[in-house]
PDB file of C-alpha atoms in Angstrom:
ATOM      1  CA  UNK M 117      12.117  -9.159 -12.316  1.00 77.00           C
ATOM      2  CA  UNK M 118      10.766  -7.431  -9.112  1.00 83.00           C
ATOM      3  CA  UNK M 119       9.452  -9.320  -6.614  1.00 89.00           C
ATOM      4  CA  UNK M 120       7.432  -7.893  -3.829  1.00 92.00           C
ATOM      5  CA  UNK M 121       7.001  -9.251  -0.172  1.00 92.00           C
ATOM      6  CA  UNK M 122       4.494  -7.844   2.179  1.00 94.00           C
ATOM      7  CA  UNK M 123       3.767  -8.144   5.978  1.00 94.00           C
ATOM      8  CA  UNK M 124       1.994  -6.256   8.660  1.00 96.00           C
ATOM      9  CA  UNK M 125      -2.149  -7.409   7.807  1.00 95.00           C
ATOM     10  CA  UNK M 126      -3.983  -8.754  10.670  1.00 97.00           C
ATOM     11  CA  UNK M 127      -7.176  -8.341  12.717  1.00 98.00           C
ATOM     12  CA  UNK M 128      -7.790  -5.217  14.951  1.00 98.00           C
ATOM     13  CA  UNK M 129     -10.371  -3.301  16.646  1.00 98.00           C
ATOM     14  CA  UNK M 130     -11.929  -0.088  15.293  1.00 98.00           C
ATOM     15  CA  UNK M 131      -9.823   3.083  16.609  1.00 98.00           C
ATOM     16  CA  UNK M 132      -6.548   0.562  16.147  1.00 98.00           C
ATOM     17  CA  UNK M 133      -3.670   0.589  13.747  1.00 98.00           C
ATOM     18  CA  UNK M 134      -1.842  -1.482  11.678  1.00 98.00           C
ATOM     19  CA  UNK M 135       1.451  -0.871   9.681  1.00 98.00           C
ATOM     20  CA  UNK M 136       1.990  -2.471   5.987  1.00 98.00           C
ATOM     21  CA  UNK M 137       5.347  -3.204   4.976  1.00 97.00           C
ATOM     22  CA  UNK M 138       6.475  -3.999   1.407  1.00 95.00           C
ATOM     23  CA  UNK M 139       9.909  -5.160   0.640  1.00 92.00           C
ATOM     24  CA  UNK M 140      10.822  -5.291  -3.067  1.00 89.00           C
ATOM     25  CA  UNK M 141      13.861  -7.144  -4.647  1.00 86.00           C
ATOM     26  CA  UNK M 142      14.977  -5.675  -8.130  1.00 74.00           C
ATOM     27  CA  UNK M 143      16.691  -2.606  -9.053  1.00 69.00           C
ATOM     28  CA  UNK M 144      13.853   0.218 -10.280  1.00 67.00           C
ATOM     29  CA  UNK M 145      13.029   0.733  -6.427  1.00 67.00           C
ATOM     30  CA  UNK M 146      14.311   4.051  -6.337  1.00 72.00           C
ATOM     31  CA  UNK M 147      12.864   5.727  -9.615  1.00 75.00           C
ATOM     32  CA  UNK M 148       9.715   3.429  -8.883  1.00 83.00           C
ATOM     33  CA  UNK M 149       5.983   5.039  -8.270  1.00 92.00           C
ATOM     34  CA  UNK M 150       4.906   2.508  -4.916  1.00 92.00           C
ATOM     35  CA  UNK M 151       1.247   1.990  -3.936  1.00 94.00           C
ATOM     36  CA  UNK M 152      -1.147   0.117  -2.150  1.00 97.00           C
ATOM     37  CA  UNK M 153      -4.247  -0.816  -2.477  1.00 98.00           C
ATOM     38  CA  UNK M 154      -7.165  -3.069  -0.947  1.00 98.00           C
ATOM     39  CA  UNK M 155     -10.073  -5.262  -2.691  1.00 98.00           C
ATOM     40  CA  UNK M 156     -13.507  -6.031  -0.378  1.00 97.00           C
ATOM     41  CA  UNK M 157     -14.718  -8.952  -1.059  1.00 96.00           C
ATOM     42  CA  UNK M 158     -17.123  -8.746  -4.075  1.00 96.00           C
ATOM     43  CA  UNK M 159     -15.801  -5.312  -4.761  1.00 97.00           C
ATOM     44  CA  UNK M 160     -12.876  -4.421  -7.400  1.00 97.00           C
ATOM     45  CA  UNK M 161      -9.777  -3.213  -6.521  1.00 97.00           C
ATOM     46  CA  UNK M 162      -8.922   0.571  -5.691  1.00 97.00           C
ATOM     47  CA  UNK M 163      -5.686   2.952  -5.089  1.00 98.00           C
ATOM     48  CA  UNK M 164      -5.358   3.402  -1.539  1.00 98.00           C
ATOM     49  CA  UNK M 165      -2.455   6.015  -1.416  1.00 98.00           C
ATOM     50  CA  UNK M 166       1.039   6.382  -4.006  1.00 97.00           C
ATOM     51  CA  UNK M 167       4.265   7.780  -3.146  1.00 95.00           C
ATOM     52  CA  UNK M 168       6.319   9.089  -5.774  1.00 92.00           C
ATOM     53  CA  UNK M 169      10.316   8.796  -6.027  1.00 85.00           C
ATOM     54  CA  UNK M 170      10.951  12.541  -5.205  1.00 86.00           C
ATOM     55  CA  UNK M 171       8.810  11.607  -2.180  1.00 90.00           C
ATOM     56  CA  UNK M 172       5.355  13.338  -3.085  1.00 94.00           C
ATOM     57  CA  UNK M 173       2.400  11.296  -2.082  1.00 97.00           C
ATOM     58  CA  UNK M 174      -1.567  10.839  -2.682  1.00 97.00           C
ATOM     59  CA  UNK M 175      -4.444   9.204  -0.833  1.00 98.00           C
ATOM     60  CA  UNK M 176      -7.530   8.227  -1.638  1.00 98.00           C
ATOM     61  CA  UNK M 177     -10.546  10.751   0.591  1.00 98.00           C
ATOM     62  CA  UNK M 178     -11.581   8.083   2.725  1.00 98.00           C
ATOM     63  CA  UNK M 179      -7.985   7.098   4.045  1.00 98.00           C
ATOM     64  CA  UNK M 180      -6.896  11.223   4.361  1.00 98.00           C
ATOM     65  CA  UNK M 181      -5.557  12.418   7.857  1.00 97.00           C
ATOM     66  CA  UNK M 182      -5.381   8.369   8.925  1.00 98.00           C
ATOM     67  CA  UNK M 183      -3.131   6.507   6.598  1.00 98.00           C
ATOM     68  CA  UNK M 184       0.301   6.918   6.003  1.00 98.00           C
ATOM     69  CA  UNK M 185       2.723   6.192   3.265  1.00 98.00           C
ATOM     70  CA  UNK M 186       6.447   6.272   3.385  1.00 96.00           C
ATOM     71  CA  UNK M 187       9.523   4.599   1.466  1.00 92.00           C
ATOM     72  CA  UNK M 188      12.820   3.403   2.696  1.00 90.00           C
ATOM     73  CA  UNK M 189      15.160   3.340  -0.193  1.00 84.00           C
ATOM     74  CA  UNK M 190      17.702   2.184   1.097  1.00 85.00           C
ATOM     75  CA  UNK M 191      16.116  -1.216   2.215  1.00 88.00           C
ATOM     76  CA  UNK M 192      13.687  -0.885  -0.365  1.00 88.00           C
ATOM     77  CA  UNK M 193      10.600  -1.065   1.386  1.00 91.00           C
ATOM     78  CA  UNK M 194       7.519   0.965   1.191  1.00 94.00           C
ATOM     79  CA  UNK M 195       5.497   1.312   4.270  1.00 97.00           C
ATOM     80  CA  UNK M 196       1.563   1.856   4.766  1.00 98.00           C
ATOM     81  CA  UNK M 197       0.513   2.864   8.612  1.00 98.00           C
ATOM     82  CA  UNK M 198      -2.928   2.964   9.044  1.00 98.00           C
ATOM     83  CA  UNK M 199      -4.540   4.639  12.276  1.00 98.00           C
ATOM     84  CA  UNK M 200      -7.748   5.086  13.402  1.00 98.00           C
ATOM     85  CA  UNK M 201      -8.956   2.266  11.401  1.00 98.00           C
ATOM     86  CA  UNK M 202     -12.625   1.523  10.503  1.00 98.00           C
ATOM     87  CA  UNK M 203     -14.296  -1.695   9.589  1.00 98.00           C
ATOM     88  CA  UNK M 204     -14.772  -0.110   6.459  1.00 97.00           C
ATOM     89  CA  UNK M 205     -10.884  -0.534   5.919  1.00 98.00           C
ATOM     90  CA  UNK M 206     -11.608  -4.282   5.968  1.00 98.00           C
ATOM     91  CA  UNK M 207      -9.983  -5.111   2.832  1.00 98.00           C
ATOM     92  CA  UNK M 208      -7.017  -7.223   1.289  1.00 98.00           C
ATOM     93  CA  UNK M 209      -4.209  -4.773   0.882  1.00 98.00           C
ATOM     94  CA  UNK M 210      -1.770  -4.897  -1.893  1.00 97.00           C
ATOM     95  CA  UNK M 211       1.380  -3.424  -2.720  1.00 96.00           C
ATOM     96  CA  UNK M 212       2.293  -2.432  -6.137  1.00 95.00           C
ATOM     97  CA  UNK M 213       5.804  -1.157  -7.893  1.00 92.00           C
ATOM     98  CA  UNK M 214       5.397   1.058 -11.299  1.00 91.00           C
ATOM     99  CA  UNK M 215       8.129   1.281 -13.506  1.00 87.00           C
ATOM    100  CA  UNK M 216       7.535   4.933 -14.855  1.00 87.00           C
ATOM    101  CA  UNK M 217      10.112   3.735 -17.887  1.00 87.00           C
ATOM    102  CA  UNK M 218       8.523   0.773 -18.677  1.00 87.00           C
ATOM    103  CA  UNK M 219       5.216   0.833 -17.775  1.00 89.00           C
ATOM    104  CA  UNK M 220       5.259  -2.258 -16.131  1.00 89.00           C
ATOM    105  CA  UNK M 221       3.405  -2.879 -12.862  1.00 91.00           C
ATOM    106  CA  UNK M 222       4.158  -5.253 -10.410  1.00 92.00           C
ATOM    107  CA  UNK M 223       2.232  -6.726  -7.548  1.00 94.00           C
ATOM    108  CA  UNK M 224       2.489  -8.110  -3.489  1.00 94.00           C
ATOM    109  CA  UNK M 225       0.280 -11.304  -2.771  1.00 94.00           C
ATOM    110  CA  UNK M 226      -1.261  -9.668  -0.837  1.00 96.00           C
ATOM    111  CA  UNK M 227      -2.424  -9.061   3.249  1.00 97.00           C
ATOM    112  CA  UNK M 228      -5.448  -9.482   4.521  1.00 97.00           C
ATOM    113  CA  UNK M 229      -6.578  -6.616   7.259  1.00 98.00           C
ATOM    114  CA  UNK M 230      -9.632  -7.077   9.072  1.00 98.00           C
ATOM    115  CA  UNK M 231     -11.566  -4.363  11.122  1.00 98.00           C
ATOM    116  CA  UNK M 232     -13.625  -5.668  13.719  1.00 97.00           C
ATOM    117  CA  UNK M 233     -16.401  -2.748  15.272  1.00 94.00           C
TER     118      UNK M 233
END
């Protein structure tokens, strides 16, 4: 079972920056594709950015040339900085293992960030 712990969220002003952190418990954390994304209130939830066990990444347009993604393996935590932030951003962010092998998904409780203009 992999159990995911996340801290960083908070409240900031526009042009600030935050930094996600996701520990995760379990053994898959080094073959595992990480993520994070965010849900808006009243809207569904969407892929921020993924970073890849060979260390390739992805982002989402509207996050491009702002956030950051990065793993540590070796204290298994997976790392979201996010600069220049916009109230847009305003989201809850979650973190989320995928087990390639398995298929199996697993998810943070979530951190609320909130962008204030």
């Amino acid at each position: 079972q992999v159990q995911l712990v996340e801290s960083g969220g908070g409240l900031v002003q526009a042009g600030g920056s935050l930094r996600l952190s996701c520990a995760a418990s379990g053994s898959i954390f080094s073959v595992a594709v990480m993520g994070w994304y965010r849900q808006a209130q009243g809207k569904q939830r969407d892929l921020v950015a993924y970073i890849r066990s060979g260390g390739r990444t992805n982002y989402t347009d509207s996050v491009k040339g702002r956030f950051t993604i990065s793993r540590d393996i070796a204290k298994n935590t997976v790392y979201l900085q996010m600069n220049n932030l916009k109230p847009e951003d305003t989201a809850v962010y979650y973190c989320n293992v995928h087990n390639p092998f398995s298929g199996n998904d697993y998810w943070g409780q979530g951190t609320q960030v909130t962008v204030s203009s």
